Short mmCIF file of N, CA and C in Angstrom, two decimals:
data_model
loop_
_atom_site.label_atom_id
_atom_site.label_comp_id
_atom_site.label_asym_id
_atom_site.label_seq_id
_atom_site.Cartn_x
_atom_site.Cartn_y
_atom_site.Cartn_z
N UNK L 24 60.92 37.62 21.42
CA UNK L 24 59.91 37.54 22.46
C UNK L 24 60.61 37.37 23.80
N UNK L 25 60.03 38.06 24.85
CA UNK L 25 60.75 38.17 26.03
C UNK L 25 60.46 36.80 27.31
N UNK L 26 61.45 35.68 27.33
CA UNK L 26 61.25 34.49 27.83
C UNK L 26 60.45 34.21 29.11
N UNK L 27 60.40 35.65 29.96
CA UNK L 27 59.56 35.34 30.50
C UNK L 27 58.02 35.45 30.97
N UNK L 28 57.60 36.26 29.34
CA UNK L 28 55.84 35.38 28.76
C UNK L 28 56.33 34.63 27.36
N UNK L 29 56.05 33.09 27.94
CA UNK L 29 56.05 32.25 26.81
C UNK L 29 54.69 32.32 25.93
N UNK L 30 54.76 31.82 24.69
CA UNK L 30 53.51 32.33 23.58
C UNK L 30 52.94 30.87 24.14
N UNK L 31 51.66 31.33 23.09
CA UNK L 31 50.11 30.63 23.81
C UNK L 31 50.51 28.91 23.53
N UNK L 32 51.54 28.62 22.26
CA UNK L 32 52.04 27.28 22.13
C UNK L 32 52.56 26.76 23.69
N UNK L 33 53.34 27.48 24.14
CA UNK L 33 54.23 26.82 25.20
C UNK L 33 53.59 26.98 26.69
N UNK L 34 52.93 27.77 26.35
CA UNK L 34 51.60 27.88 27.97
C UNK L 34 52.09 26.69 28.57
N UNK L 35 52.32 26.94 29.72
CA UNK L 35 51.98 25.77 31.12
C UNK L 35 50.95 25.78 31.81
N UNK L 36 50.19 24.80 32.05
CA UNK L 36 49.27 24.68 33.02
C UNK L 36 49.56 24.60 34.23
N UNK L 37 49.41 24.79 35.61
CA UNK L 37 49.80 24.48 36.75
C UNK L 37 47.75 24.27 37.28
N UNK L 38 48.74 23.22 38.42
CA UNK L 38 47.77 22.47 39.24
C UNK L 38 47.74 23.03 40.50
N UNK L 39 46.81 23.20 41.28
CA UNK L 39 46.79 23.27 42.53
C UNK L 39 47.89 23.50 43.21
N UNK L 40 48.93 21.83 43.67
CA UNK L 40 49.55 20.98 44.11
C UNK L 40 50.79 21.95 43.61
N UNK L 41 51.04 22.76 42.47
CA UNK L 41 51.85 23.15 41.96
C UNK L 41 52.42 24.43 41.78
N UNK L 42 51.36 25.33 41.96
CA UNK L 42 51.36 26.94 42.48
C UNK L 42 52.00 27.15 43.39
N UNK L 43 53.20 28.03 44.12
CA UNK L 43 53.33 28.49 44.98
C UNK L 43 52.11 29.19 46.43
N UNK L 44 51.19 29.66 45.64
CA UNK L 44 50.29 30.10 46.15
C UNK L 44 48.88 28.86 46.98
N UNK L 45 48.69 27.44 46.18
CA UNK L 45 48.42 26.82 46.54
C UNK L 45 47.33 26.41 45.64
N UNK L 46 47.31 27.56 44.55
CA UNK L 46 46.22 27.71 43.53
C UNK L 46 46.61 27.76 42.41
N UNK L 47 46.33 26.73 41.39
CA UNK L 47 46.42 26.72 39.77
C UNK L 47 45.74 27.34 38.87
N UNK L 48 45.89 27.58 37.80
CA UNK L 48 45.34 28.05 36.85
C UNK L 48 44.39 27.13 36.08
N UNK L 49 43.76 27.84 35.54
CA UNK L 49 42.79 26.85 34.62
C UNK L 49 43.32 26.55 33.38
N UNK L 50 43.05 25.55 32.83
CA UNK L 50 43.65 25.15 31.59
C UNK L 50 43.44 25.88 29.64
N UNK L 51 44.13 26.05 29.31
CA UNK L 51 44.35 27.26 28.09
C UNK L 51 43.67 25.98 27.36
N UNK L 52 42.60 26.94 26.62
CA UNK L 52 41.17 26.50 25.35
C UNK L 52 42.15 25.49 24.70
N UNK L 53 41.62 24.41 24.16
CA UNK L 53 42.35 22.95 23.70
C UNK L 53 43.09 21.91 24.52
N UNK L 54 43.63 22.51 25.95
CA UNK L 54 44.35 21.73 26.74
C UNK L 54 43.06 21.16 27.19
N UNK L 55 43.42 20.11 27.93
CA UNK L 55 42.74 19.29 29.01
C UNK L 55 43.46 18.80 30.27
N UNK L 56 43.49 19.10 31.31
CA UNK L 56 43.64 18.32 32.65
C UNK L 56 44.17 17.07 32.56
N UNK L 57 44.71 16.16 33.35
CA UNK L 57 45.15 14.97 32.99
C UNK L 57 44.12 13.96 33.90
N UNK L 58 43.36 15.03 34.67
CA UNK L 58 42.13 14.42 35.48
C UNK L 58 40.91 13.92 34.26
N UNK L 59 41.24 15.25 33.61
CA UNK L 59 40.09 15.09 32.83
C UNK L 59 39.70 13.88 31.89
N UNK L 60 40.63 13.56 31.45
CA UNK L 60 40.81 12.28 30.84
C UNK L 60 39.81 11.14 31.18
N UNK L 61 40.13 10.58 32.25
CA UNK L 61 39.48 9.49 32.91
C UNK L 61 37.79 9.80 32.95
N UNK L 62 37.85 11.25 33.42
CA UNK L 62 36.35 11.64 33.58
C UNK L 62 35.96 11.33 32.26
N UNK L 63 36.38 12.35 31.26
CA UNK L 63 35.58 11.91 29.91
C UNK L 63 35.19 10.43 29.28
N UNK L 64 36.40 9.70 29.51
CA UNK L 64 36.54 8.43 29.16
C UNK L 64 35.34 7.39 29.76
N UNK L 65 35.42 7.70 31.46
CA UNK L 65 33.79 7.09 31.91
C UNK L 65 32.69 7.70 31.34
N UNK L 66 32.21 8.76 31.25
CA UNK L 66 30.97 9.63 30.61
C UNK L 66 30.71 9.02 29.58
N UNK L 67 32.00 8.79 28.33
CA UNK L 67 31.74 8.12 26.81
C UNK L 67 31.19 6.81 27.21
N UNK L 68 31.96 5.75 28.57
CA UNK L 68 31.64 4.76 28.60
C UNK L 68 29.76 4.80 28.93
N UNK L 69 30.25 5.42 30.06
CA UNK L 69 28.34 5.26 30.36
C UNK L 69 27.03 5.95 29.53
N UNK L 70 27.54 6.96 28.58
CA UNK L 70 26.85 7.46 26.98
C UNK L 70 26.82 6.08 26.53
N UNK L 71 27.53 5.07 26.68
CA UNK L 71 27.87 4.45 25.17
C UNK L 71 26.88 3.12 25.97
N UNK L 72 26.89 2.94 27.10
CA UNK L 72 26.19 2.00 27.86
C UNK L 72 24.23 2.06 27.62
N UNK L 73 24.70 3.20 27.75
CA UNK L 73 23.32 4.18 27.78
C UNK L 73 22.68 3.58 26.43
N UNK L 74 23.64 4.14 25.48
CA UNK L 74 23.03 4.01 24.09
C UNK L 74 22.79 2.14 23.45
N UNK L 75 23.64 1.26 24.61
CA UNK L 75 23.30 0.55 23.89
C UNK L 75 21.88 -0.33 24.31
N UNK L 76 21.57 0.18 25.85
CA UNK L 76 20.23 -0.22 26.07
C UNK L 76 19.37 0.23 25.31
N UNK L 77 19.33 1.51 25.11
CA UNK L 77 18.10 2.31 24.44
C UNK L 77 17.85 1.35 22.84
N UNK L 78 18.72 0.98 22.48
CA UNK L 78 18.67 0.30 21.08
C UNK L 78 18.19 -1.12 21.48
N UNK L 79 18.66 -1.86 22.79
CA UNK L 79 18.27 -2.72 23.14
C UNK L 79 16.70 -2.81 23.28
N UNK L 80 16.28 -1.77 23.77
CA UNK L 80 14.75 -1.50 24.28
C UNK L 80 14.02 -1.09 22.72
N UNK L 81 14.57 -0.29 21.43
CA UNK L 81 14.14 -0.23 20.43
C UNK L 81 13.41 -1.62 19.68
N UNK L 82 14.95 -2.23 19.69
CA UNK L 82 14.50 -3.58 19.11
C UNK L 82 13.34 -4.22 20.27
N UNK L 83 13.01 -4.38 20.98
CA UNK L 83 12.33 -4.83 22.07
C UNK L 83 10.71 -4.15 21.81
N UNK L 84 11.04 -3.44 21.65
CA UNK L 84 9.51 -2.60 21.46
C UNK L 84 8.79 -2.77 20.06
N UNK L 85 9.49 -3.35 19.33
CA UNK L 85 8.90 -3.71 17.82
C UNK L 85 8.03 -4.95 18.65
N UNK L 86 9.18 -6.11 18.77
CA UNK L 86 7.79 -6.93 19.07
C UNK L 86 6.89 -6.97 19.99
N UNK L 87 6.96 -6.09 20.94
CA UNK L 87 5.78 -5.81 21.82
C UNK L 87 4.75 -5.37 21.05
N UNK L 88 4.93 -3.61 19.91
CA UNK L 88 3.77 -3.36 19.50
C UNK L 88 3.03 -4.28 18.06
N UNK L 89 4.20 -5.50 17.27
CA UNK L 89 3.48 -6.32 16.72
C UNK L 89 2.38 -7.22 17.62
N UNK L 90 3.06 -7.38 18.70
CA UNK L 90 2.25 -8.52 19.41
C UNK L 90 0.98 -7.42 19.90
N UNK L 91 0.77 -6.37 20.55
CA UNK L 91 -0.66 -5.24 20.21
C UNK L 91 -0.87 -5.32 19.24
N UNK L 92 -0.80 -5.49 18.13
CA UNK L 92 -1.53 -5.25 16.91
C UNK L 92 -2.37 -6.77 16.73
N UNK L 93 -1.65 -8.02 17.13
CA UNK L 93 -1.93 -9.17 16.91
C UNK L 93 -3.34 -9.46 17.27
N UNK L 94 -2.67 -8.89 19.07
CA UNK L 94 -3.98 -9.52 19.49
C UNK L 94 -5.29 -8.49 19.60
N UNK L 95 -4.76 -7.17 19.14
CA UNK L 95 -5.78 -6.28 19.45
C UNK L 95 -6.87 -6.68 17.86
N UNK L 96 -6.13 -6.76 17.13
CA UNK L 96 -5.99 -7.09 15.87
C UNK L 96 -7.33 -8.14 15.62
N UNK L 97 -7.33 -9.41 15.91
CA UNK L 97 -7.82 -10.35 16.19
C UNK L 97 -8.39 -10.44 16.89
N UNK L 98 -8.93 -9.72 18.28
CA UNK L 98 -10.51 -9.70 18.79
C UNK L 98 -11.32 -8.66 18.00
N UNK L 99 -11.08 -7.53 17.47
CA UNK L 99 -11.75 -7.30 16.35
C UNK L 99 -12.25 -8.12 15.28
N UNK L 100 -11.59 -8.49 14.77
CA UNK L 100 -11.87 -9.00 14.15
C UNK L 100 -12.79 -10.66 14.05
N UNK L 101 -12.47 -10.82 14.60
CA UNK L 101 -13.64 -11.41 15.77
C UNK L 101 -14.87 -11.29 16.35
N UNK L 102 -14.85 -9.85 16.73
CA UNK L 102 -15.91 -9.25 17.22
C UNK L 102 -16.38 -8.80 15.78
N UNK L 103 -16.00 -8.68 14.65
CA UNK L 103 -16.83 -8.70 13.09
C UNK L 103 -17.78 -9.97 12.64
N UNK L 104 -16.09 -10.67 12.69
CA UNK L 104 -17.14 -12.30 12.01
C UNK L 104 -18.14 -12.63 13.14
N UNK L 105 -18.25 -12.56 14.36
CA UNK L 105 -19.24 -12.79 15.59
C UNK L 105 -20.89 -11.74 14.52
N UNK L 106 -20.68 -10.67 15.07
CA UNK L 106 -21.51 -9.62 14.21
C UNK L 106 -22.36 -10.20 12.62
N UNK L 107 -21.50 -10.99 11.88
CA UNK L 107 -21.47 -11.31 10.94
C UNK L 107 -22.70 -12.49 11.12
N UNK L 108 -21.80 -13.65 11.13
CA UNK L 108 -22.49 -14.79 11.73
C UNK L 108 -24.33 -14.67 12.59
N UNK L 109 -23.93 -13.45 13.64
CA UNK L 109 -25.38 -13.70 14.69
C UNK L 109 -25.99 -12.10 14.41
N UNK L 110 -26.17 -11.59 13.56
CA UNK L 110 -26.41 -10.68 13.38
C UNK L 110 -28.13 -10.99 13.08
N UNK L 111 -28.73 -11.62 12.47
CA UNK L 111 -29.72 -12.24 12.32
C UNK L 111 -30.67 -12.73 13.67
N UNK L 112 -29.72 -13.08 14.39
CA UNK L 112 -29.76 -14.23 15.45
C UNK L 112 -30.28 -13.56 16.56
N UNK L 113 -29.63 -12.44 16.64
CA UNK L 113 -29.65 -11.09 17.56
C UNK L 113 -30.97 -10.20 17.25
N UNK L 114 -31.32 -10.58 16.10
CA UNK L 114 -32.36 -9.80 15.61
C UNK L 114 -31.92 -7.97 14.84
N UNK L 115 -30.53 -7.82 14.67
CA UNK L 115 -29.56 -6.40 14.10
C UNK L 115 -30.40 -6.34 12.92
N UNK L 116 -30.80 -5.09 12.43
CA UNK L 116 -30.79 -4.82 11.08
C UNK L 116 -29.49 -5.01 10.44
N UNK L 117 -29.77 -5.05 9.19
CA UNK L 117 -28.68 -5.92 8.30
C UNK L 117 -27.91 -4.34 7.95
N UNK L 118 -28.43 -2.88 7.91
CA UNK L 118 -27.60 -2.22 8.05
C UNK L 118 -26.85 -1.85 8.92
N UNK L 119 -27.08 -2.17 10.25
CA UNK L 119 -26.87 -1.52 11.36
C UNK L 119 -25.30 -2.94 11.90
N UNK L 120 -25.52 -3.71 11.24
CA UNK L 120 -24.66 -4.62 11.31
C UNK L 120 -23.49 -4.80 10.07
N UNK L 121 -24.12 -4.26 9.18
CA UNK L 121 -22.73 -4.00 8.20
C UNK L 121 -22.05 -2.51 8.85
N UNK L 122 -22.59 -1.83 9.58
CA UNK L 122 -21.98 -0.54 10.19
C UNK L 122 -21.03 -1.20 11.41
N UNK L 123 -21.35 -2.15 11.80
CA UNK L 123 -20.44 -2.44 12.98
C UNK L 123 -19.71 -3.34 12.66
N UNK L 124 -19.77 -3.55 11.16
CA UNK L 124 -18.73 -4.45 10.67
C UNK L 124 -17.26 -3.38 10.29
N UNK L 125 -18.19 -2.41 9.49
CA UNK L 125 -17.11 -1.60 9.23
C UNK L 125 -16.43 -0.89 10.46
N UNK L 126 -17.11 -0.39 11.50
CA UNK L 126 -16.57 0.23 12.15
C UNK L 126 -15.62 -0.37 13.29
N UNK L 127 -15.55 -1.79 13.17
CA UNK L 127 -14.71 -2.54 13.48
C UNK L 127 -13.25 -2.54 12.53
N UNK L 128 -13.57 -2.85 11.66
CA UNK L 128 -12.45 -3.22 10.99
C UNK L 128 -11.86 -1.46 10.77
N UNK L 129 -12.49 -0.21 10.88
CA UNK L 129 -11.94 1.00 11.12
C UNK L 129 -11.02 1.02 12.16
N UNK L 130 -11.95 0.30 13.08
CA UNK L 130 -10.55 0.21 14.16
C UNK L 130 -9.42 -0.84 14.11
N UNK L 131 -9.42 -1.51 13.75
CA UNK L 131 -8.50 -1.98 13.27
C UNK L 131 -7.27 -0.97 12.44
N UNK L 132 -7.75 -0.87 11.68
CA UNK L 132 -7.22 0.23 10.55
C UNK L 132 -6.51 0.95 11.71
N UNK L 133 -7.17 1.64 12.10
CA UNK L 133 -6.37 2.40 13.34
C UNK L 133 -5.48 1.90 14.11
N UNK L 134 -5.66 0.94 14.68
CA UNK L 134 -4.73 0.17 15.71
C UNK L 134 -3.06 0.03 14.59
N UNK L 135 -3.33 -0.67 12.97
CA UNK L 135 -2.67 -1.08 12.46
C UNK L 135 -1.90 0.60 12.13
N UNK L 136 -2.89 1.65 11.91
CA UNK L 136 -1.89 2.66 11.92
C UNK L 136 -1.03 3.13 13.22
N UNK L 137 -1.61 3.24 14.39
CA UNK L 137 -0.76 3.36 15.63
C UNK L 137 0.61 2.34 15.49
N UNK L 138 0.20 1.18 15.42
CA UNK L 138 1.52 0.46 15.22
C UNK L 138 2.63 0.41 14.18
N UNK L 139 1.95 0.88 13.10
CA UNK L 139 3.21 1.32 12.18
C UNK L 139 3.76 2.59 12.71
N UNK L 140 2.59 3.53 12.78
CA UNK L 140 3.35 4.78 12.87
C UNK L 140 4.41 4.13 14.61
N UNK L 141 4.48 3.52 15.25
CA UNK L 141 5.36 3.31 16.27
C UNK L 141 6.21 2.53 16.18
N UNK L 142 6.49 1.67 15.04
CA UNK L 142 7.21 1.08 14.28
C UNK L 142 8.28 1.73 13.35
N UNK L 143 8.01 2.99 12.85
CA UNK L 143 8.99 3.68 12.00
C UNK L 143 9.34 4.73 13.23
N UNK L 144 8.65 5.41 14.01
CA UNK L 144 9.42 5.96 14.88
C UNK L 144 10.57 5.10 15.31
N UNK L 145 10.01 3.87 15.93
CA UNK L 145 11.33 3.72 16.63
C UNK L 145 12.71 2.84 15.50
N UNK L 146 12.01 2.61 14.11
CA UNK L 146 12.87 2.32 13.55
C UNK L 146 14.27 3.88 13.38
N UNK L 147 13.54 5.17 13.28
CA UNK L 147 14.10 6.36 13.13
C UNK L 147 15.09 6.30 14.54
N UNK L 148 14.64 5.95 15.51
CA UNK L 148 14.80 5.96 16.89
C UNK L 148 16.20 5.21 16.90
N UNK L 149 16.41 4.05 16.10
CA UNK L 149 17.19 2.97 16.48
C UNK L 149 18.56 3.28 15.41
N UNK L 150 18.01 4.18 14.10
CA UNK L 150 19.19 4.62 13.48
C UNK L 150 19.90 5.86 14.36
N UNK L 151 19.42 6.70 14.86
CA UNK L 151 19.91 8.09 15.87
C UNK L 151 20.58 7.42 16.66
N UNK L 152 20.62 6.26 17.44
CA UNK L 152 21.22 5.53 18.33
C UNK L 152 21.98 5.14 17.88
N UNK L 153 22.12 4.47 16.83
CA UNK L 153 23.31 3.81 16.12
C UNK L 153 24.12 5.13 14.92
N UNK L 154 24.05 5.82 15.39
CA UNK L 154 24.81 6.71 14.62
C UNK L 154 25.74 7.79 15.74
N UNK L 155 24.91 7.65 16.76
CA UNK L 155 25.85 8.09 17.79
C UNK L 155 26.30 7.43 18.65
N UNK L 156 26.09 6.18 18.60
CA UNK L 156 26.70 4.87 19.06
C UNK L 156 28.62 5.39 18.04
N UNK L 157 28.38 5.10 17.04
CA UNK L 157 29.39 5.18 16.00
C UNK L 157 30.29 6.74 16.34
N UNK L 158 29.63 7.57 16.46
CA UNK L 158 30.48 9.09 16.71
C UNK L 158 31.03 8.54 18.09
N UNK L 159 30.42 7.76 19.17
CA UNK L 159 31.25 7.87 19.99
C UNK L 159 32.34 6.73 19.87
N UNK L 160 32.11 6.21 19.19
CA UNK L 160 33.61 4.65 18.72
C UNK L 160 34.00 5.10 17.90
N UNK L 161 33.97 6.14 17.42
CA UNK L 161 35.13 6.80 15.99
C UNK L 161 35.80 7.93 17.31
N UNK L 162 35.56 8.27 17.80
CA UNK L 162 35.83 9.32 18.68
C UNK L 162 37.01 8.52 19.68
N UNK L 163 36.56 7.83 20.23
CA UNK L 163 36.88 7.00 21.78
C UNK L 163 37.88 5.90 21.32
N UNK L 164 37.54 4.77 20.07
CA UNK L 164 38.61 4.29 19.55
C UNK L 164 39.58 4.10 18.30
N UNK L 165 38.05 5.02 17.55
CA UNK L 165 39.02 5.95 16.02
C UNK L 165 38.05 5.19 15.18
N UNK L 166 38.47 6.32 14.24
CA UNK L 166 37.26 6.03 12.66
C UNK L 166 37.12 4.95 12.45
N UNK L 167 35.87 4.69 11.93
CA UNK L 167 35.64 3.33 10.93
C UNK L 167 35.21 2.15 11.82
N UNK L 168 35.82 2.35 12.81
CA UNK L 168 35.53 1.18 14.07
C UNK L 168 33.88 0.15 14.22
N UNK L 169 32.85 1.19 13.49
CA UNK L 169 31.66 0.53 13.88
C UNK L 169 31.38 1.39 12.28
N UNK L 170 30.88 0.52 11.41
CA UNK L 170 30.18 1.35 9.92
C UNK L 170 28.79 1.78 10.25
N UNK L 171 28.49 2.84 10.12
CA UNK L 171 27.46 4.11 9.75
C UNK L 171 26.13 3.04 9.29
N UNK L 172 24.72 2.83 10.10
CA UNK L 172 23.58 2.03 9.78
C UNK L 172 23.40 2.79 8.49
N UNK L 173 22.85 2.45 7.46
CA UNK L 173 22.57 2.95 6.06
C UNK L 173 20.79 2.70 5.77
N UNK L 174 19.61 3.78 5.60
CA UNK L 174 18.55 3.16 5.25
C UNK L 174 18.43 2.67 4.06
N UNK L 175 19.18 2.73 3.54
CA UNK L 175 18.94 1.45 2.33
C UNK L 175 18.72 -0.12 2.25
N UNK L 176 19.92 -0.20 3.89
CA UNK L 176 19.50 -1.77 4.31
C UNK L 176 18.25 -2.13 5.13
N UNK L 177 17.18 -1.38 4.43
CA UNK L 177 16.08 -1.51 4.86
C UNK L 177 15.36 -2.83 4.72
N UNK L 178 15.91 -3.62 3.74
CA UNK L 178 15.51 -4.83 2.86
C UNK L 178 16.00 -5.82 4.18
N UNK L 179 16.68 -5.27 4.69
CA UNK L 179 16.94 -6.65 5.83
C UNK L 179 16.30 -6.49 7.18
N UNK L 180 16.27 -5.45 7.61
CA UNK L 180 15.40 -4.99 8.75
C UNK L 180 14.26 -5.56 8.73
N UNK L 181 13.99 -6.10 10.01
CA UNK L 181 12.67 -6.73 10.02
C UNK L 181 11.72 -6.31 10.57
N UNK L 182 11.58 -4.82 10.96
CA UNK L 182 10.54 -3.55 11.00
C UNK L 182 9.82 -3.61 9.54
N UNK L 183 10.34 -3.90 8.76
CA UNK L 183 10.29 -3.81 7.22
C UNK L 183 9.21 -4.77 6.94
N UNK L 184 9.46 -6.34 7.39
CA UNK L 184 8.14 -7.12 7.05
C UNK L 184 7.36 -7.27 8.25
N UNK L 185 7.62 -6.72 9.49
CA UNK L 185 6.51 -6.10 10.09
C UNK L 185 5.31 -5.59 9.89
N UNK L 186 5.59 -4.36 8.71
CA UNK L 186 4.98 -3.19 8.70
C UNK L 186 4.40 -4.03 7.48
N UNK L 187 4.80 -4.73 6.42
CA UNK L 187 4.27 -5.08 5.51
C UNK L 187 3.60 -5.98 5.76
N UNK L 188 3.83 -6.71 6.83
CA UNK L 188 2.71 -7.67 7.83
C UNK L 188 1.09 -7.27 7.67
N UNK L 189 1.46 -5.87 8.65
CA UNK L 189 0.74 -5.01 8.96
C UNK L 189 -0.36 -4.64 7.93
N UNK L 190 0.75 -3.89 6.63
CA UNK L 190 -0.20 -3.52 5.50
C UNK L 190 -1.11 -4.52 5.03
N UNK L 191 -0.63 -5.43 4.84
CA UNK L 191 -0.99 -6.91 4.26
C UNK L 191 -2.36 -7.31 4.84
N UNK L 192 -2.69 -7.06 5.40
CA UNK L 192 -3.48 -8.01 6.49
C UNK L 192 -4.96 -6.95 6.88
N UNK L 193 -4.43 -5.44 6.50
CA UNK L 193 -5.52 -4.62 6.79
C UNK L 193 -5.85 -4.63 5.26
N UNK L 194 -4.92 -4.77 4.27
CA UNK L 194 -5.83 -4.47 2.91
C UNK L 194 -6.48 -5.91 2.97
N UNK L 195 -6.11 -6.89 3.09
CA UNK L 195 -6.54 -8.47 2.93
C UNK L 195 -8.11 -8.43 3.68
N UNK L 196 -8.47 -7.78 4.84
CA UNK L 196 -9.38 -7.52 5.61
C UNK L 196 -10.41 -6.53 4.96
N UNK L 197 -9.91 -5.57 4.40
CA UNK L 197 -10.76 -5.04 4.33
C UNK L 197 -11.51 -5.75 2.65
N UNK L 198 -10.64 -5.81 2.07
CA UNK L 198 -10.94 -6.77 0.72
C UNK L 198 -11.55 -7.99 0.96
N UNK L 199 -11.78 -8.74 2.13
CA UNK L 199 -12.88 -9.99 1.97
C UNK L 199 -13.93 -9.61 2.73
N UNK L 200 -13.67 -8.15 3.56
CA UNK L 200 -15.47 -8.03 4.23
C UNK L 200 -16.19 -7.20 2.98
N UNK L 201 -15.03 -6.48 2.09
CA UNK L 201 -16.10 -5.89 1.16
C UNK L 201 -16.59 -6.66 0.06
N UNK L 202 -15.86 -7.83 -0.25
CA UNK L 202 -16.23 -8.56 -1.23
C UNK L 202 -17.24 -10.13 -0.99
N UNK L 203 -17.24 -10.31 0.61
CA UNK L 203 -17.90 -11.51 0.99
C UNK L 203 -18.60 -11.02 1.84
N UNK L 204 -18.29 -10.55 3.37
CA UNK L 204 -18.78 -10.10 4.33
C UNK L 204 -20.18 -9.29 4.26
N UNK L 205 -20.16 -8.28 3.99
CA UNK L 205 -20.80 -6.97 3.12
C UNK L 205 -21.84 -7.05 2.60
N UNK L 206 -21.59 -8.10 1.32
CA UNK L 206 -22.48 -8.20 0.63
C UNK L 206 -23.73 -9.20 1.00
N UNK L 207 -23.35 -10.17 2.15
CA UNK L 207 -23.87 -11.30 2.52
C UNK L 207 -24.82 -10.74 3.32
N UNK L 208 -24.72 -9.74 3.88
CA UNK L 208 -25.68 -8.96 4.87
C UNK L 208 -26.52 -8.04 3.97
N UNK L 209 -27.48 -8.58 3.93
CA UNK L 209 -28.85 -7.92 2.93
C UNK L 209 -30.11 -8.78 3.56
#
C-alpha cells in the first residue's frame, strides 16, 4: 500500500487548529472528537438527571392518585349511606333510591378504575425509567452497575397493595350494599 493514503485503521483526524488550510476534516464513522467527549458525558449526565426526577415524580403520583381515590372514594360513599339513611325522610321512592345507591357506588367503581388503571401505567412508567436509567450506567460507568428492575418483584412494590387496596374495598362495597343496603330499601 502506497504510504501516502494510509488505510481506514490509521486515518487521522485533523482539527481546525490543525489543517494548513485552517479547516479540518470531519471525523471517520467510529471516531469521536475529543470535544465530543465532554459533550456526551453532560447529555448522559442531564438524561440521567432527567430520568431520575421522572421516577421521582412516578413514585409521587401513586400517592396523590391513592389519596383521589380516598377521598373521592368516601364522599360517595357517603353520599350512599346519606341516601340510605334519609331516603324515607326525603320522601324518595325506595326504588329511585336504591338507583342512586347504585349509581353511586358505579361511580365509585369508576373512580377506583381510573386510579388503578393510573397506577399500572405509571407503575409501567417507572420500570421504562429504570431500565434506561440502567442502559445509561452500564454505558457511562459499565455493566452491572445498577441491576435490571424485574416484574416479578412485584410482591414488594407497593403499587401492588395499592391496587389491592383498591380492589378490596370496591368488592367489600359493593358486597354490603347488596347484601344490607339494598335489601333494607323496600
Amino acid at each position: 500500500m502506497n504510504s501516502a493514503t494510509p488505510d481506514a485503521k490509521q486515518a487521522r483526524v485533523t482539527y481546525a487548529d490543525e489543517g494548513s488550510d485552517g479547516w479540518g476534516t470531519m471525523a471517520a464513522p467510529g471516531e469521536t472528537r475529543p470535544e465530543a467527549n465532554p459533550v456526551r458525558n453532560e447529555f448522559a449526565l442531564e438524561r440521567y438527571r432527567y430520568i431520575l426526577q421522572q421516577i421521582h415524580a412516578v413514585n409521587e403520583n401513586a400517592h396523590r392518585f391513592l389519596a383521589l381515590y380516598q377521598t373521592l372514594a368516601t364522599a360517595l360513599v357517603s353520599a350512599a349511606l346519606a341516601l340510605f339513611v334519609g331516603y324515607r325522610k326525603w320522601n324518595v321512592p325506595p326504588a329511585t333510591a336504591r338507583g342512586g345507591v347504585i349509581g353511586l357506588l358505579a361511580l365509585v367503581t369508576v373512580v377506583a378504575a381510573f386510579t388503578g388503571t393510573l397506577i399500572v401505567v405509571g407503575a409501567l412508567a417507572w420500570l421504562d425509567f429504570r431500565n434506561e436509567e440502567c442502559d445509561i450506567t452500564d454505558e457511562m460507568i459499565g455493566p452491572g452497575f445498577r441491576k435490571r428492575p424485574r416484574a416479578g418483584n412485584f410482591a414488594r412494590w407497593y403499587e401492588t397493595y395499592v391496587l389491592l387496596f383498591i380492589l378490596v374495598s370496591v368488592i367489600t362495597m359493593w358486597v354490603l350494599a347488596a347484601f344490607f343496603l339494598l335489601p333494607a330499601m323496600r
